[in-house]
Short mmCIF file of N, CA and C in Angstrom, two decimals:
data_model
loop_
_atom_site.label_atom_id
_atom_site.label_comp_id
_atom_site.label_asym_id
_atom_site.label_seq_id
_atom_site.Cartn_x
_atom_site.Cartn_y
_atom_site.Cartn_z
N MET A 1 108.59 -128.84 -40.70
CA MET A 1 109.68 -129.65 -40.07
C MET A 1 110.99 -129.50 -40.83
N LYS A 2 111.88 -129.39 -40.07
CA LYS A 2 113.45 -129.39 -40.57
C LYS A 2 114.05 -130.80 -40.31
N GLU A 3 115.12 -130.97 -40.99
CA GLU A 3 115.83 -132.18 -40.83
C GLU A 3 117.20 -131.93 -40.22
N PHE A 4 117.72 -132.79 -39.37
CA PHE A 4 118.87 -132.62 -38.47
C PHE A 4 119.72 -133.96 -38.50
N THR A 5 120.98 -133.79 -38.73
CA THR A 5 121.87 -134.92 -38.70
C THR A 5 122.40 -134.94 -37.30
N LEU A 6 122.25 -136.14 -36.70
CA LEU A 6 122.93 -136.37 -35.31
C LEU A 6 124.27 -137.21 -35.71
N ILE A 7 125.33 -136.57 -35.37
CA ILE A 7 126.72 -137.16 -35.62
C ILE A 7 127.31 -137.59 -34.28
N PHE A 8 127.52 -138.86 -34.22
CA PHE A 8 128.04 -139.61 -33.15
C PHE A 8 129.50 -139.56 -33.07
N ARG A 9 130.01 -139.15 -31.94
CA ARG A 9 131.50 -139.13 -31.79
C ARG A 9 131.99 -139.98 -30.59
N MET A 10 133.07 -140.53 -30.70
CA MET A 10 133.59 -141.23 -29.68
C MET A 10 135.13 -140.81 -29.52
N ASN A 11 135.83 -141.04 -28.36
CA ASN A 11 137.24 -140.98 -28.26
C ASN A 11 137.93 -142.28 -27.87
N ASP A 12 137.23 -143.39 -27.95
CA ASP A 12 137.71 -144.61 -27.57
C ASP A 12 137.20 -145.61 -28.64
N ALA A 13 138.18 -146.06 -29.45
CA ALA A 13 137.90 -146.98 -30.57
C ALA A 13 137.47 -148.32 -30.07
N SER A 14 137.78 -148.80 -28.83
CA SER A 14 137.37 -150.06 -28.37
C SER A 14 135.91 -150.04 -28.10
N ARG A 15 135.30 -149.02 -27.99
CA ARG A 15 133.80 -148.88 -27.72
C ARG A 15 132.94 -148.96 -28.96
N VAL A 16 133.57 -148.83 -30.13
CA VAL A 16 132.79 -148.82 -31.27
C VAL A 16 131.88 -149.86 -31.70
N LYS A 17 132.31 -151.10 -31.23
CA LYS A 17 131.35 -152.36 -31.45
C LYS A 17 130.61 -152.48 -30.13
N PRO A 18 129.33 -152.20 -30.20
CA PRO A 18 128.54 -152.32 -28.96
C PRO A 18 128.13 -153.76 -28.50
N SER A 19 127.98 -153.96 -27.39
CA SER A 19 127.40 -155.24 -26.82
C SER A 19 125.92 -155.43 -27.33
N PRO A 20 125.39 -156.64 -27.20
CA PRO A 20 124.10 -156.88 -27.59
C PRO A 20 123.05 -156.00 -26.85
N GLU A 21 123.38 -155.72 -25.56
CA GLU A 21 122.43 -154.95 -24.72
C GLU A 21 122.53 -153.41 -25.16
N GLN A 22 123.75 -153.02 -25.65
CA GLN A 22 123.77 -151.67 -25.93
C GLN A 22 123.24 -151.56 -27.38
N MET A 23 123.40 -152.48 -28.19
CA MET A 23 122.62 -152.46 -29.55
C MET A 23 121.16 -152.32 -29.43
N GLN A 24 120.61 -153.21 -28.48
CA GLN A 24 119.21 -153.16 -28.25
C GLN A 24 118.78 -151.88 -27.80
N GLU A 25 119.58 -151.15 -26.92
CA GLU A 25 119.26 -149.89 -26.30
C GLU A 25 119.26 -148.85 -27.49
N ARG A 26 120.12 -148.89 -28.43
CA ARG A 26 120.11 -148.09 -29.57
C ARG A 26 118.96 -148.15 -30.53
N MET A 27 118.67 -149.44 -30.66
CA MET A 27 117.46 -149.83 -31.49
C MET A 27 116.22 -149.27 -30.88
N ASN A 28 116.01 -149.48 -29.68
CA ASN A 28 114.94 -148.99 -28.92
C ASN A 28 114.78 -147.38 -29.15
N TRP A 29 115.95 -146.73 -29.02
CA TRP A 29 115.99 -145.35 -29.18
C TRP A 29 115.48 -144.86 -30.62
N LEU A 30 115.93 -145.63 -31.59
CA LEU A 30 115.68 -145.34 -32.98
C LEU A 30 114.15 -145.69 -33.18
N ALA A 31 113.62 -146.68 -32.55
CA ALA A 31 112.27 -147.15 -32.77
C ALA A 31 111.36 -146.03 -32.05
N GLY A 32 111.84 -145.44 -31.07
CA GLY A 32 111.00 -144.27 -30.43
C GLY A 32 110.90 -143.24 -31.30
N ILE A 33 112.02 -142.67 -32.09
CA ILE A 33 112.04 -141.74 -33.04
C ILE A 33 110.99 -142.02 -34.29
N ALA A 34 111.25 -143.33 -34.66
CA ALA A 34 110.43 -143.75 -35.95
C ALA A 34 108.92 -143.76 -35.55
N SER A 35 108.66 -144.12 -34.32
CA SER A 35 107.09 -144.17 -33.93
C SER A 35 106.46 -142.66 -33.87
N GLN A 36 107.35 -141.60 -33.93
CA GLN A 36 106.80 -140.30 -34.04
C GLN A 36 106.92 -139.84 -35.38
N ASN A 37 107.29 -140.70 -36.24
CA ASN A 37 107.37 -140.41 -37.66
C ASN A 37 108.55 -139.22 -37.88
N LYS A 38 109.64 -139.29 -37.10
CA LYS A 38 110.74 -138.23 -37.11
C LYS A 38 111.93 -138.86 -37.50
N LEU A 39 111.98 -140.15 -37.90
CA LEU A 39 113.35 -140.65 -38.45
C LEU A 39 113.28 -140.66 -39.94
N VAL A 40 114.15 -139.80 -40.52
CA VAL A 40 114.30 -139.66 -41.91
C VAL A 40 115.17 -140.75 -42.48
N ASP A 41 116.32 -140.98 -41.79
CA ASP A 41 117.32 -141.97 -42.21
C ASP A 41 117.96 -142.56 -41.00
N LYS A 42 117.98 -143.92 -40.91
CA LYS A 42 118.49 -144.58 -39.66
C LYS A 42 120.01 -144.51 -39.70
N GLY A 43 120.56 -143.91 -40.78
CA GLY A 43 122.01 -143.79 -40.85
C GLY A 43 122.86 -145.02 -40.84
N ASN A 44 124.11 -144.86 -40.41
CA ASN A 44 125.08 -146.00 -40.53
C ASN A 44 126.08 -145.71 -39.45
N SER A 45 126.85 -146.85 -39.11
CA SER A 45 127.98 -146.65 -38.37
C SER A 45 129.26 -146.60 -39.34
N LEU A 46 130.17 -145.84 -38.73
CA LEU A 46 131.50 -145.55 -39.59
C LEU A 46 132.56 -146.20 -38.87
N LEU A 47 133.42 -146.97 -39.51
CA LEU A 47 134.50 -147.57 -38.84
C LEU A 47 135.66 -146.47 -38.72
N PRO A 48 136.32 -146.42 -37.64
CA PRO A 48 137.36 -145.46 -37.23
C PRO A 48 138.79 -145.72 -37.65
N ASP A 49 139.09 -146.99 -37.96
CA ASP A 49 140.38 -147.50 -38.13
C ASP A 49 141.06 -146.90 -39.51
N THR A 50 142.37 -146.91 -39.62
CA THR A 50 143.18 -146.56 -40.78
C THR A 50 142.96 -147.42 -41.85
N LYS A 51 142.42 -148.61 -41.80
CA LYS A 51 142.33 -149.52 -42.79
C LYS A 51 140.96 -149.26 -43.73
N SER A 52 139.98 -148.57 -42.91
CA SER A 52 138.79 -148.22 -43.52
C SER A 52 138.37 -146.84 -43.79
N ALA A 53 139.53 -145.96 -43.63
CA ALA A 53 139.14 -144.61 -43.83
C ALA A 53 140.40 -143.78 -44.47
N LYS A 54 140.24 -142.90 -45.33
CA LYS A 54 141.27 -142.15 -45.80
C LYS A 54 140.68 -140.56 -45.83
N THR A 55 141.58 -139.78 -45.69
CA THR A 55 141.28 -138.24 -45.55
C THR A 55 141.82 -137.57 -46.90
N VAL A 56 141.04 -136.94 -47.67
CA VAL A 56 141.32 -136.31 -48.82
C VAL A 56 141.56 -134.67 -48.56
N MET A 57 142.58 -134.18 -48.87
CA MET A 57 142.77 -132.64 -48.56
C MET A 57 143.17 -132.04 -49.96
N SER A 58 143.42 -130.78 -49.86
CA SER A 58 143.67 -130.14 -51.04
C SER A 58 145.10 -130.60 -51.67
N GLU A 59 145.40 -130.00 -52.90
CA GLU A 59 146.55 -130.52 -53.52
C GLU A 59 146.91 -131.97 -53.67
N ASP A 60 145.77 -132.66 -53.86
CA ASP A 60 145.86 -134.25 -54.06
C ASP A 60 146.55 -134.89 -52.75
N LEU A 61 146.49 -134.29 -51.64
CA LEU A 61 147.19 -135.02 -50.58
C LEU A 61 146.09 -135.87 -49.91
N VAL A 62 146.39 -137.14 -49.80
CA VAL A 62 145.61 -138.15 -49.07
C VAL A 62 146.27 -138.85 -47.97
N THR A 63 145.76 -139.02 -46.82
CA THR A 63 146.24 -139.49 -45.73
C THR A 63 145.47 -140.67 -45.28
N ASP A 64 146.00 -141.67 -44.60
CA ASP A 64 145.24 -142.97 -44.17
C ASP A 64 144.50 -142.58 -42.96
N GLY A 65 143.32 -143.14 -42.84
CA GLY A 65 142.51 -143.01 -41.84
C GLY A 65 141.61 -141.71 -41.71
N PRO A 66 140.79 -141.68 -40.56
CA PRO A 66 140.11 -140.43 -40.38
C PRO A 66 141.09 -139.41 -39.72
N TYR A 67 140.47 -138.22 -39.48
CA TYR A 67 141.42 -137.17 -38.92
C TYR A 67 141.95 -137.76 -37.58
N THR A 68 143.24 -138.06 -37.66
CA THR A 68 143.79 -138.80 -36.40
C THR A 68 144.43 -137.66 -35.57
N GLU A 69 144.55 -136.52 -36.13
CA GLU A 69 145.02 -135.43 -35.21
C GLU A 69 144.17 -134.85 -34.18
N ILE A 70 142.81 -135.24 -34.28
CA ILE A 70 141.83 -134.94 -33.24
C ILE A 70 141.59 -136.13 -32.33
N LYS A 71 141.22 -135.88 -31.22
CA LYS A 71 141.05 -136.93 -30.16
C LYS A 71 139.62 -137.69 -30.28
N GLU A 72 138.74 -137.01 -31.02
CA GLU A 72 137.43 -137.69 -31.26
C GLU A 72 137.18 -138.06 -32.69
N PHE A 73 136.51 -139.12 -32.86
CA PHE A 73 136.28 -139.39 -34.20
C PHE A 73 134.82 -139.79 -34.41
N ILE A 74 134.31 -139.70 -35.63
CA ILE A 74 132.93 -139.88 -35.94
C ILE A 74 132.73 -141.42 -36.14
N VAL A 75 131.73 -141.98 -35.34
CA VAL A 75 131.35 -143.44 -35.41
C VAL A 75 130.03 -143.65 -36.13
N GLY A 76 129.40 -142.72 -36.46
CA GLY A 76 127.96 -142.87 -37.21
C GLY A 76 127.17 -141.63 -37.18
N TYR A 77 126.00 -141.74 -37.85
CA TYR A 77 125.01 -140.65 -37.99
C TYR A 77 123.67 -141.29 -38.13
N VAL A 78 122.68 -140.28 -37.82
CA VAL A 78 121.28 -140.50 -38.04
C VAL A 78 120.66 -139.29 -38.46
N ILE A 79 119.65 -139.30 -39.37
CA ILE A 79 118.93 -138.09 -39.74
C ILE A 79 117.52 -138.17 -39.31
N ILE A 80 117.29 -136.97 -38.56
CA ILE A 80 115.84 -137.01 -38.03
C ILE A 80 115.14 -135.79 -38.55
N ARG A 81 113.82 -135.78 -38.21
CA ARG A 81 113.00 -134.64 -38.60
C ARG A 81 112.63 -134.06 -37.08
N ALA A 82 112.65 -132.65 -37.05
CA ALA A 82 112.22 -131.94 -35.81
C ALA A 82 111.81 -130.68 -36.20
N GLU A 83 110.97 -129.96 -35.29
CA GLU A 83 110.56 -128.54 -35.50
C GLU A 83 111.55 -127.54 -35.57
N ASP A 84 112.60 -127.81 -34.69
CA ASP A 84 113.74 -126.88 -34.52
C ASP A 84 114.81 -127.64 -33.82
N ILE A 85 116.06 -126.91 -33.79
CA ILE A 85 117.27 -127.48 -33.18
C ILE A 85 116.92 -127.90 -31.72
N ASN A 86 116.19 -127.08 -31.00
CA ASN A 86 115.95 -127.61 -29.59
C ASN A 86 115.18 -128.87 -29.51
N GLU A 87 114.33 -129.22 -30.36
CA GLU A 87 113.66 -130.53 -30.28
C GLU A 87 114.60 -131.65 -30.81
N ALA A 88 115.61 -131.27 -31.72
CA ALA A 88 116.60 -132.30 -32.08
C ALA A 88 117.50 -132.47 -31.08
N VAL A 89 117.86 -131.57 -30.24
CA VAL A 89 118.86 -131.70 -29.05
C VAL A 89 118.05 -132.74 -28.10
N GLU A 90 116.75 -132.45 -27.88
CA GLU A 90 116.04 -133.18 -26.85
C GLU A 90 116.12 -134.68 -27.24
N ILE A 91 115.87 -134.81 -28.62
CA ILE A 91 115.86 -136.36 -29.11
C ILE A 91 117.25 -136.84 -28.90
N ALA A 92 118.20 -136.05 -29.19
CA ALA A 92 119.58 -136.60 -29.02
C ALA A 92 119.99 -136.89 -27.75
N LYS A 93 119.47 -136.19 -26.69
CA LYS A 93 119.78 -136.54 -25.26
C LYS A 93 119.35 -137.81 -24.78
N ALA A 94 118.38 -138.51 -25.50
CA ALA A 94 117.95 -139.83 -24.94
C ALA A 94 118.74 -140.98 -25.59
N ASN A 95 119.76 -140.69 -26.47
CA ASN A 95 120.65 -141.64 -26.97
C ASN A 95 121.63 -142.31 -25.96
N PRO A 96 121.76 -143.57 -26.11
CA PRO A 96 122.61 -144.31 -24.88
C PRO A 96 124.07 -144.05 -25.18
N ILE A 97 124.52 -143.37 -26.12
CA ILE A 97 125.99 -143.22 -26.53
C ILE A 97 126.70 -142.45 -25.27
N PHE A 98 125.88 -141.67 -24.53
CA PHE A 98 126.41 -140.90 -23.43
C PHE A 98 126.94 -141.81 -22.17
N LYS A 99 126.25 -143.07 -22.13
CA LYS A 99 126.70 -144.02 -21.01
C LYS A 99 128.04 -144.53 -21.37
N ILE A 100 128.55 -144.44 -22.56
CA ILE A 100 129.81 -145.01 -22.91
C ILE A 100 130.88 -144.01 -23.31
N GLY A 101 130.58 -142.73 -22.91
CA GLY A 101 131.45 -141.59 -23.16
C GLY A 101 131.60 -140.89 -24.36
N GLY A 102 130.60 -141.23 -25.27
CA GLY A 102 130.43 -140.50 -26.50
C GLY A 102 129.64 -139.20 -26.41
N ASN A 103 129.63 -138.42 -27.58
CA ASN A 103 128.69 -137.26 -27.47
C ASN A 103 128.07 -137.21 -29.08
N ILE A 104 127.19 -136.33 -29.07
CA ILE A 104 126.34 -136.05 -30.33
C ILE A 104 126.50 -134.90 -30.83
N GLU A 105 126.87 -134.41 -31.99
CA GLU A 105 126.74 -133.10 -32.75
C GLU A 105 125.50 -132.98 -33.44
N VAL A 106 124.67 -132.08 -33.30
CA VAL A 106 123.38 -131.96 -33.91
C VAL A 106 123.49 -130.86 -34.98
N ARG A 107 123.26 -131.17 -36.21
CA ARG A 107 123.57 -130.18 -37.29
C ARG A 107 122.23 -130.11 -38.16
N GLU A 108 121.65 -128.96 -38.46
CA GLU A 108 120.71 -128.75 -39.41
C GLU A 108 121.04 -129.14 -40.81
N VAL A 109 120.23 -129.91 -41.59
CA VAL A 109 120.51 -130.24 -42.97
C VAL A 109 120.02 -129.06 -43.88
N LEU A 110 120.93 -128.48 -44.57
CA LEU A 110 120.46 -127.48 -45.63
C LEU A 110 120.04 -128.25 -46.89
N LYS A 111 118.84 -128.15 -47.28
CA LYS A 111 118.24 -128.85 -48.48
C LYS A 111 118.66 -128.05 -49.69
N ARG A 112 119.12 -128.76 -50.70
CA ARG A 112 119.49 -128.20 -51.89
C ARG A 112 118.48 -128.68 -52.98
N ASP A 113 117.21 -127.93 -53.02
CA ASP A 113 116.24 -128.37 -53.87
C ASP A 113 116.45 -127.61 -55.28
#
């Protein structure tokens, strides 16, 4: 089994805080992954505003906020276990973020043992 990070992206900051129903839907999705013993790390949500993020670049340049020049921002992540990227994509497809206009980037984790 390999590990994959599911990176959640949104382009509307007003939808970062889910309703109780949306939160329950997310928790059900996570519980389904955990019940298959494929949840490595339930991850975290990441706040997108300029007060909670800074971007560090080369030559000691630090800017406020996440990458503001792109129209999407990362709102969270989860780490799962899957046989291959196709299975990881199938797991990602069941996430309710698509109902509110978000998307998920699936990236294999390179272990540094």
